Short mmCIF file of C-alpha atoms and ligand atoms in Angstrom, two decimals:
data_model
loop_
_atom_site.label_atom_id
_atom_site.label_comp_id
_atom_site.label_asym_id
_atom_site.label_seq_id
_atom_site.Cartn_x
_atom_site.Cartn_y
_atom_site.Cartn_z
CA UNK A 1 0.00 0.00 0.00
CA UNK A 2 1.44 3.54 -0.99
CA UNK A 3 2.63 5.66 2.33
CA UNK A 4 -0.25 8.17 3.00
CA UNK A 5 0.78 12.09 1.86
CA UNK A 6 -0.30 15.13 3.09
CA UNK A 7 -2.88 17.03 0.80
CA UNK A 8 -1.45 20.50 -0.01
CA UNK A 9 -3.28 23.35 -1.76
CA UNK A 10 -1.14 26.54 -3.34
CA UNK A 11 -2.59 29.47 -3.41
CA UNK A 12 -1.53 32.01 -6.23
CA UNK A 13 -1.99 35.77 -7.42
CA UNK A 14 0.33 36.04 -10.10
CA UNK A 15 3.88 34.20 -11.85
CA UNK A 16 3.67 31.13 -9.80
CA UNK A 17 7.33 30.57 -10.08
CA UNK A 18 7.25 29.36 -6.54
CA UNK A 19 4.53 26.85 -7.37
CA UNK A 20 6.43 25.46 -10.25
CA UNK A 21 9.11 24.92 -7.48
CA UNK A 22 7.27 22.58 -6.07
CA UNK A 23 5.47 20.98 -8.63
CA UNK A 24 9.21 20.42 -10.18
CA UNK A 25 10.42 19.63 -6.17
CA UNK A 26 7.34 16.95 -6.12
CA UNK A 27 8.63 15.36 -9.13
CA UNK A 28 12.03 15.26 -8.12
CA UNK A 29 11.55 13.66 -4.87
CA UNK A 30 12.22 16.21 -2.64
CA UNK A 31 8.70 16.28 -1.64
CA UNK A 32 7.61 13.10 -1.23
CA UNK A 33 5.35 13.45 2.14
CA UNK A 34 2.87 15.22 0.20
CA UNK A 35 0.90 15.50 -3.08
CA UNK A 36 0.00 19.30 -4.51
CA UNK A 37 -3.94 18.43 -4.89
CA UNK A 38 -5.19 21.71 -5.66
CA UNK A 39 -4.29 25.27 -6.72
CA UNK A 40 -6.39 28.24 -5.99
CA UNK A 41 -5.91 31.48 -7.58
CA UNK A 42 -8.16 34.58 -7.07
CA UNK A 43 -6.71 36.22 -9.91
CA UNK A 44 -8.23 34.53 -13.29
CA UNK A 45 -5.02 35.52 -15.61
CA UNK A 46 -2.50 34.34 -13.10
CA UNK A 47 0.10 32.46 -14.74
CA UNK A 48 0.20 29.84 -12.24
CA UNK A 49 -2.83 28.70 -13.06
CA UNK A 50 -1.09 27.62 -16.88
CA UNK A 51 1.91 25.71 -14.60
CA UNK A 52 -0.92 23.98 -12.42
CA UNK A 53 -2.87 22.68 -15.96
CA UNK A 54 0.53 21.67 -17.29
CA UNK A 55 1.18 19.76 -14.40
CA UNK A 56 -1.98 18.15 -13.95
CA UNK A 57 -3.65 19.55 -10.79
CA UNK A 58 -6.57 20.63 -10.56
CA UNK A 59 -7.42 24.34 -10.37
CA UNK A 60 -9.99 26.79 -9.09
CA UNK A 61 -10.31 30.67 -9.31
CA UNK A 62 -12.05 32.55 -6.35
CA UNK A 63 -12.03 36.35 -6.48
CA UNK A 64 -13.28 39.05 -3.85
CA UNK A 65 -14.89 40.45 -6.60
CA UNK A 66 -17.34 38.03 -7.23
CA UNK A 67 -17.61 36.80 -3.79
CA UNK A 68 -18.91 40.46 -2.61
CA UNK A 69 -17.03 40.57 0.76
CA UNK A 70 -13.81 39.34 2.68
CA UNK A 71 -15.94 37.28 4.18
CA UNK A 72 -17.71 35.59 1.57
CA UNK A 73 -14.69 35.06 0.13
CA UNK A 74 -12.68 33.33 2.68
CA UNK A 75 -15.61 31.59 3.14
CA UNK A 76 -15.59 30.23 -0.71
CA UNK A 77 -12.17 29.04 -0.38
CA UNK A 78 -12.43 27.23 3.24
CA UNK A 79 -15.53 25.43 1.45
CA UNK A 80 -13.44 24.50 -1.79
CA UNK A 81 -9.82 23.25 0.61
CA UNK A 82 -12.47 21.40 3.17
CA UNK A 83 -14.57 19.52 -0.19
CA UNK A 84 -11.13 18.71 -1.27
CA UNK A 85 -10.06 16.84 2.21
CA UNK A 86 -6.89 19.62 2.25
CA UNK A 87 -4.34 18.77 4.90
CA UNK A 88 -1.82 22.02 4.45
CA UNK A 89 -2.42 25.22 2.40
CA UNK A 90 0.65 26.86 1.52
CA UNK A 91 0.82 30.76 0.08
CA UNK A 92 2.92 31.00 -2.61
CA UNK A 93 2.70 34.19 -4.09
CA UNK A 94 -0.68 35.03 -2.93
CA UNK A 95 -1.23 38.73 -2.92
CA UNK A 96 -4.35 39.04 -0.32
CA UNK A 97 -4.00 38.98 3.27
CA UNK A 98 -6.06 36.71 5.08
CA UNK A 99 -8.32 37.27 8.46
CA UNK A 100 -8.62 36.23 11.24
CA UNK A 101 -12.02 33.96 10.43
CA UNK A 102 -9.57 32.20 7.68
CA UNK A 103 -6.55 31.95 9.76
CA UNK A 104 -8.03 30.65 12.82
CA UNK A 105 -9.29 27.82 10.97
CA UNK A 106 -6.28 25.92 10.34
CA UNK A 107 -3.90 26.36 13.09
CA UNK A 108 -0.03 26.02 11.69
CA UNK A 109 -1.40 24.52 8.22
CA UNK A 110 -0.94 27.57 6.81
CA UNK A 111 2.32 28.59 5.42
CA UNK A 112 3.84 31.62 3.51
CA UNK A 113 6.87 32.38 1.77
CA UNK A 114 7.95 35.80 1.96
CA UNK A 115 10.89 37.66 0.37
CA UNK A 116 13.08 39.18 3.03
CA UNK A 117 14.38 37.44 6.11
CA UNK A 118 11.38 38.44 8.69
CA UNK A 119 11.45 40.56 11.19
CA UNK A 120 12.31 42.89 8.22
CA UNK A 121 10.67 44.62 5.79
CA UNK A 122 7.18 42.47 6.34
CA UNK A 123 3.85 43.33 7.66
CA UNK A 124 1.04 45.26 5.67
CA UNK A 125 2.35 46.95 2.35
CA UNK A 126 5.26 44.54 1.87
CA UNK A 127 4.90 42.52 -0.79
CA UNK A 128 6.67 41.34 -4.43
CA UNK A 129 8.96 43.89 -5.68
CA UNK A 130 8.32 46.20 -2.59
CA UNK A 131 10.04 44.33 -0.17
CA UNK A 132 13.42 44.22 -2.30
CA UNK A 133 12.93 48.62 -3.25
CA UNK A 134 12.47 49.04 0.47
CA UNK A 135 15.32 46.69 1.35
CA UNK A 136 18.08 48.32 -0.94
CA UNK A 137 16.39 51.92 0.01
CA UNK A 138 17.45 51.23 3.71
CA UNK A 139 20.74 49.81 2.57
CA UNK A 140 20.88 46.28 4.21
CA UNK A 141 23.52 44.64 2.88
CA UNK A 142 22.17 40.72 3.76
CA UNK A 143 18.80 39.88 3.01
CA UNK A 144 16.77 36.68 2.32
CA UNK A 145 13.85 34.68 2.22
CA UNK A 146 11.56 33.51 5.45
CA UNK A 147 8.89 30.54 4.86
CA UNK A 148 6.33 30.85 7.86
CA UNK A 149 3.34 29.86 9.63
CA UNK A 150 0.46 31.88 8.73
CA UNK A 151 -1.70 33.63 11.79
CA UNK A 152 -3.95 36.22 12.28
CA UNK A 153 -0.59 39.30 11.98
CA UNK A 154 0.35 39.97 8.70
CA UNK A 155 3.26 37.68 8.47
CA UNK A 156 3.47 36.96 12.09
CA UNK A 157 3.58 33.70 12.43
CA UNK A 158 6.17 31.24 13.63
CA UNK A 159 9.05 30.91 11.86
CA UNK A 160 9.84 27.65 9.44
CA UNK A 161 12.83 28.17 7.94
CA UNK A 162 14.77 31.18 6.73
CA UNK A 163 17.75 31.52 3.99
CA UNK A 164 20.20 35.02 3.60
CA UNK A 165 20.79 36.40 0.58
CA UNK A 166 24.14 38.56 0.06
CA UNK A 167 22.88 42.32 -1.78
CA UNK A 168 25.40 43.50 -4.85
CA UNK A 169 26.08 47.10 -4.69
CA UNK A 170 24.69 47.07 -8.43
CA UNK A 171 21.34 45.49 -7.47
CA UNK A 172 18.08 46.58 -8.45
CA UNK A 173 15.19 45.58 -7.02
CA UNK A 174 14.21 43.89 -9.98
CA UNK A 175 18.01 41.57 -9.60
CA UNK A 176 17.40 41.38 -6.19
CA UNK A 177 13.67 39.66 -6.12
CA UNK A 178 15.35 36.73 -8.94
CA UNK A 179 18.08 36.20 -6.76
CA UNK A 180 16.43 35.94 -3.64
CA UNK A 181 13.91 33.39 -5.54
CA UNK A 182 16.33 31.02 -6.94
CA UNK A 183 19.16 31.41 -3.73
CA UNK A 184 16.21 31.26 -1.52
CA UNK A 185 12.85 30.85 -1.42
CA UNK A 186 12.50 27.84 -4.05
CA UNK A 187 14.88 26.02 -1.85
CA UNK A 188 13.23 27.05 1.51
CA UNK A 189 9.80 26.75 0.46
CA UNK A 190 10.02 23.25 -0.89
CA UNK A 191 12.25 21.95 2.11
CA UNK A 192 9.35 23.60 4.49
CA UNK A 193 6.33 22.09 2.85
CA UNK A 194 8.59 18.12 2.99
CA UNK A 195 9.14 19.27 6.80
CA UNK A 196 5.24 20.18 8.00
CA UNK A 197 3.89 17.49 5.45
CA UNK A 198 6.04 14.92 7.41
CA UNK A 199 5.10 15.95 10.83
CA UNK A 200 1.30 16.14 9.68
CA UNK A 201 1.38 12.53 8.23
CA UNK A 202 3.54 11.67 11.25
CA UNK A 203 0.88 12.94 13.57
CA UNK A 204 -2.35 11.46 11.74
C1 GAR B 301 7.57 35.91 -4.36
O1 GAR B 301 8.77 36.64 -4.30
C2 GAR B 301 6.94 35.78 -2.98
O2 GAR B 301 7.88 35.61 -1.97
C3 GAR B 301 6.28 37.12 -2.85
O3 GAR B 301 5.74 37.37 -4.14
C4 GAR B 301 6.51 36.70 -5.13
C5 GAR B 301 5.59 35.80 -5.95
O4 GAR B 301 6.26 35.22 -7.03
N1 GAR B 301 5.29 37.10 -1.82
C6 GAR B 301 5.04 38.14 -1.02
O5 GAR B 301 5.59 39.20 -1.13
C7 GAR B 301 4.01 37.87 0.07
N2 GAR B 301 4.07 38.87 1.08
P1 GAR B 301 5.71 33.91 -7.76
O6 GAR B 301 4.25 34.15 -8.13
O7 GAR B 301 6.58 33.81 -8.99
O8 GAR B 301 5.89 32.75 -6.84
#
């Protein structure tokens, strides 16, 4: 009988380049505690949604607008992870920040990766190509990638793993975000989602 795997769902807004890194993590055994079930986008021209197709998992698109509300919305999604039996959700890339009547329903099964090494430049406001302007603006001269557990603060939660990233003086922010990516987060987030999906499957 095949070893029982953690059910993950990604949730996307836009490239989905840290989805494809662990659809191509998945394939390469590197994550091999869980299976990427579903991927949920509430933007409909997100390009992760073309990776997920490729790949073969199934995908859904729920968007504030049509929902009416924050509410109704994270209401949509909770009903499409629970019909899908959804052991882990994991935030790659998705641009909308959750409350507290999402959060609180799945207790560290919610993870993030974010592009700086947290407690810096994070919180409300700080997102994609934001975090890296601010970053160089300040003048750090190390900064990274955090993967997380999400909560009810704004990338608050406890952290999973976390990965520095050395800053050129001729960086842009734009140099800075794909470096950070490939030195960081699609090593971190992959290695993060292998860790919780073990310790879920571990604890079931
Ligand atoms: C990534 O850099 C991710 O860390 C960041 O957005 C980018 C999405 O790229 N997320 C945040 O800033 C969340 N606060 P992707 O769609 O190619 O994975």
């Amino acid at each position: 009988m095949p070893a029982k795997k953690a059910k993950i769902a990604v949730l996307v807004s836009g490239g989905g380049t840290n989805l494809q890194a662990l659809i191509d993590a998945q394939s390469k055994g590197i994550i091999t505690s869980g299976k990427i079930a579903l991927v949920i986008s509430n933007n409909p021209s997100a390009y992760a949604l073309e990776r997920a197709k490729k790949a073969g998992i199934k995908t859904s698109v729920v968007t504030k607008k049509e929902c009416g509300s924050q509410e109704a919305f994270e209401d949509k999604m909770k009903t499409t992870l629970n019909e899908n039996g959804i052991d882990i959700i994991v935030l790659a890339g998705f641009m909308s920040i959750l409350s507290e009547n999402f959060t609180s329903a799945y207790p560290k099964r919610i993870i993030n990766v974010h592009p700086s090494l947290i407690p810096s430049f994070c919180g409300k406001g700080f997102y994609g190509l934001r975090v890296h302007e601010a970053a160089l603006e300040y003048g750090v001269k190390v900064t990274g990638a955090t993967v997380h557990f999400v909560n009810e603060i704004p990338d608050g939660g406890e952290i999973i793993m976390q990965k520095a990233v050395n800053i050129r003086p001729d960086d842009t922010p734009e140099s800075l975000q794909k470096r950070v990516m490939r030195l960081a987060e699609w090593k971190i987030l992959p290695l993060s989602v292998e860790k919780v999906s073990n310790e879920i499957i571990n604890k079931k």
